[in-house]
Amino acid sequence: MRAIRRFTVRTVLPEAIAALGDLANNLRWSWHPPTRELFAAMDRKRWEAARHDPIALLGRFAPEELEAFAADPEFVARVEAARADLEAYLTEPRWYQKLSERTDGAVPSSIAYFSPEFGITAVLPQYSGGLGILAGDHLKSASDLGVPVIGVGLLYQYGYFKQSLTRDGWQHEDYPVLDPNELPISMLFEADGSPATVTLALAGGRTLVAHVWKAQVGRVPLLLLDSNHQANDEAARAVTDRLYGGSSEHRLHQELLLGVGGVRALRLWSRLTGAPAPDVYHTNEGHAGFLGLERISEIVTAERVSVDAALEQVRAATVFTTHTPVPAGIDRFGRDLVLAQFSGPGALPGLPVERVLELGAESYPGGDPAVFNMAVMGLRLAQRANGVSQLHGVVSRGMFVGLWPGFDPGEVPITSITNGVHAPTWVDPRMTELAEKYIGPAITEQARAWEQIEQVPAQDLWAVRRQLRSDLVDDARRRVRASWVKRGASPAELGWVDSVLDPDVLTIGFARRVPTYKRLTLMLRDPDRLRSLLLSPDRPIQLVIAGKSHPADETGKRLIQQLVHFADSADVRHRIVFLPNYDIAMAQVLYPGCDVWLNNPLRPFEACGTSGMKSALNGGLNLSILDGWWDEWYDGENGWAIPTADGVTDPDRRDDLEAAALYDLIEREVTPRFYTRDDDGLPHRWLAMVRHTFSSLGPKVLASRMVADYTRQLYVPASAAGHSVGKERAVELSKFKTRLRAGWPAVRVEHVDSSGVSAAPQVGDELTLRAVVALGSLAPSDVDVQVVHGRVSPSDTLTDTVVQSLAPVESVGDGRQVFEGTLRLRRTGPFGYTVRVLPAHEGFASPAELGLVTNA
Ligand SMILES: *Cc1c(COP(=O)(O)O)cnc(C)c1O
């Protein structure tokens, strides 16, 4: 029989243990082992059956059983202690409150963080990969630091798919329906008890109504919009059905709900709770970019200013983070689709559709006029932007230089903040315990404490490492068995699974999504060579591999199948496993259990990568291509760099070369170090590298470092800029920009004279420069005339440049003006300079702000 309707009966907790409800509904339990232990101790079997989900666990107790807990004074006292601890965590002043004190309150009172996915815990499967996990770690660390972030996202009815394998190793996807009532979230209600909603107008006169749910992530609220509302037509109801699913129009509606709907949800939140409106809006990747359009519309409507003036206010307070150097990874829509949405009934009040189209136009050489580009719009709507590692910053500046014609890539105003990971989520509790035993609780609070890892005795460190490896082996055997049962094997055929993997063999992990650039199958390049590494009699390796392919990506699925076929071979299947359904729960056992974390992307397409950071924090050593974060922090001693064949254009040959280098490294460097034991049976040289990994990377790879960097480098300045660009200032700035754009074609460097340098210039000589600049209708104070000097190559390209402004000295009529300055020759060798003119305004965050420059 099938039910005609389903609903979830929520548990009612007796008064004495009612705080269990608060503890279950604040996701801090997901990174706080004592709270998890409190739940687990209620009934370990049921805790396992409930997959470590406190809400599901509580639902498994009958009312009498709960009454029994409430009558147990010891248990009640434990609940009370946990509640008090949570209360202290939520209210005590933390890093941000001290920062606020030191700066006399010159910090934002609220920062909205928009992301299409959030990976917080396996219990709330609202993520597909790195971007979502990073967003989850961002919120958790913001909570730990007391940074007043509020998250904004979507609630997907199906979450991301569960992966399994067919008999033939082909990826199969299941989309289990999530019932919001069974998730650790709560719906927002109006004071009169009716559900609070936000409404959007869609093209063609349709409407989209969304519920708003809230997840509580420690101190940070996360608002999630959900289109599953009875007032919607069927298609509108399905807008938030699944992550990145469906047609272009479906994605447009998702992003509309996230961006435009997200701002409306924030206003709703302020109205219901009295929370301040955000001072800063952070767009985590292009998907959420429409938030800027809604804010322009709000300002135009409320302040009766022009779109340009509103744009200035929006830009000042917006931060945009780009996450991918893969052009195909950039989010783009057909221009017609955007045109249809933002004209007619779907138009945003006060914002003409032409202005919307302009913001996302690829108006640079090589751009496609039929396309609306969300990343480009993100950059135009944000005064501050960043990539997610230093190398990715360089690549992004090159990738988007077309938006700043006339500027060198180095001057493109996209900075970088390297990603980090949330240690309490990703460090195995046994590793944390070990560190705390010798270093004290500082290890979880102070980044620098990681540097003291030397104090942990080798014996203990190795014992914990073995324990973690052995747990992974157990977990992998369980998963391999379950997978084979699903693939149609009978338990009788599966005896061999009990000897899959070995808790004393060097374990190499590789887990990530399966886009082509990550090269899942590089290790299979020479199968015989791999086989001999796996089966080496004295120095074997074992490989644990996982990863999901995008459901629509046949190529990725084929790669998985190739790998599975290899791993199925009877001669190697005890040394190499593919574990289906990579997710947070698997990751939390996998990273700690691997001795070596392998990453072999095609450089430079890995924007940052974070799994290797999680491995490092558990004492794993990275073996990786110098891409993303590893390019920045590999120091020769904290792991291994796989040499890249950059510049080899034949992709097959490049793969051959890089795979060969990988096999060589494993054979000559990695395995000898792991298997060489001293008299006490310990691999001391290996452990020295583990220690060095902890001390060199520990302080850097933390999400708390990342969130502190965002706060100081981007949030605080954006908040200040947002406040200083009030209505009048924004009007003035937008008029300035219009005037400069109009007058700029007349600007020219007419003539440059230098004096003071002899025929044989020496270090210390001074050079006086005099430049005549035609300004047309512009005033000298509208511009910055600069001399850019530095080393010069044989082809006259300047490098290592220094920029110095020249001062206006006299007008020579006809809108022409003389600028002058002196520069000192500080270095020997070839030297060159050039003169250029830029617009200048104190409201600019970068000299490239307007994208205008005239070079001599
Ligand atoms: C950390 C993590 C990722 C991202 O790892 P990358 O190294 O960036 O590929 C993906 N999925 C899960 C489950 C993770 O924990």
Short mmCIF file of C-alpha atoms and ligand atoms in Angstrom, two decimals, residues 127-131 133-134 137 421 426 511-513 517-518 582-585 587-588 591 597 599 606 608-614 629, ligand 1:
data_model
loop_
_atom_site.label_atom_id
_atom_site.label_comp_id
_atom_site.label_asym_id
_atom_site.label_seq_id
_atom_site.Cartn_x
_atom_site.Cartn_y
_atom_site.Cartn_z
CA TYR A 127 26.30 20.63 -1.75
CA SER A 128 27.99 18.96 -4.69
CA GLY A 129 31.66 19.62 -4.10
CA GLY A 130 34.44 22.00 -3.17
CA LEU A 131 32.49 25.25 -3.60
CA ILE A 133 32.18 22.66 1.38
CA LEU A 134 34.15 25.88 1.28
CA ASP A 137 33.65 26.06 6.27
CA VAL A 421 39.46 24.50 5.83
CA TRP A 426 38.14 18.06 9.34
CA ALA A 511 38.96 11.80 -4.11
CA ARG A 512 37.33 14.65 -5.97
CA ARG A 513 34.71 15.48 -8.53
CA TYR A 517 41.02 18.56 -15.83
CA LYS A 518 41.32 16.69 -12.53
CA TYR A 582 31.98 10.52 -1.99
CA ASP A 583 30.46 12.91 0.54
CA ILE A 584 31.30 14.67 3.80
CA ALA A 585 30.75 11.54 5.87
CA ALA A 587 35.65 12.39 3.57
CA GLN A 588 35.88 12.60 7.36
CA TYR A 591 41.38 12.17 4.71
CA TRP A 597 47.02 12.67 -0.62
CA ASN A 599 46.26 15.50 -6.65
CA GLU A 606 42.71 23.79 -10.03
CA CYS A 608 42.75 26.15 -5.08
CA GLY A 609 41.78 22.65 -3.98
CA THR A 610 41.09 22.03 -0.32
CA SER A 611 41.09 18.27 0.22
CA GLY A 612 44.90 18.25 0.47
CA MET A 613 44.66 20.84 3.25
CA LYS A 614 42.32 18.57 5.18
CA TRP A 629 47.29 26.18 -2.94
C1 LIG B 1 36.96 19.11 0.62
C2 LIG B 1 35.96 18.40 -0.17
C3 LIG B 1 35.86 18.61 -1.55
C4 LIG B 1 36.77 19.57 -2.29
O1 LIG B 1 38.05 19.05 -2.45
P1 LIG B 1 38.99 19.56 -3.64
O2 LIG B 1 40.35 19.25 -3.20
O3 LIG B 1 38.78 21.04 -3.74
O4 LIG B 1 38.58 18.83 -4.86
C5 LIG B 1 34.91 17.91 -2.27
N1 LIG B 1 34.06 17.05 -1.66
C6 LIG B 1 34.13 16.81 -0.34
C7 LIG B 1 33.18 15.85 0.28
C8 LIG B 1 35.07 17.48 0.45
O5 LIG B 1 35.10 17.26 1.76
#
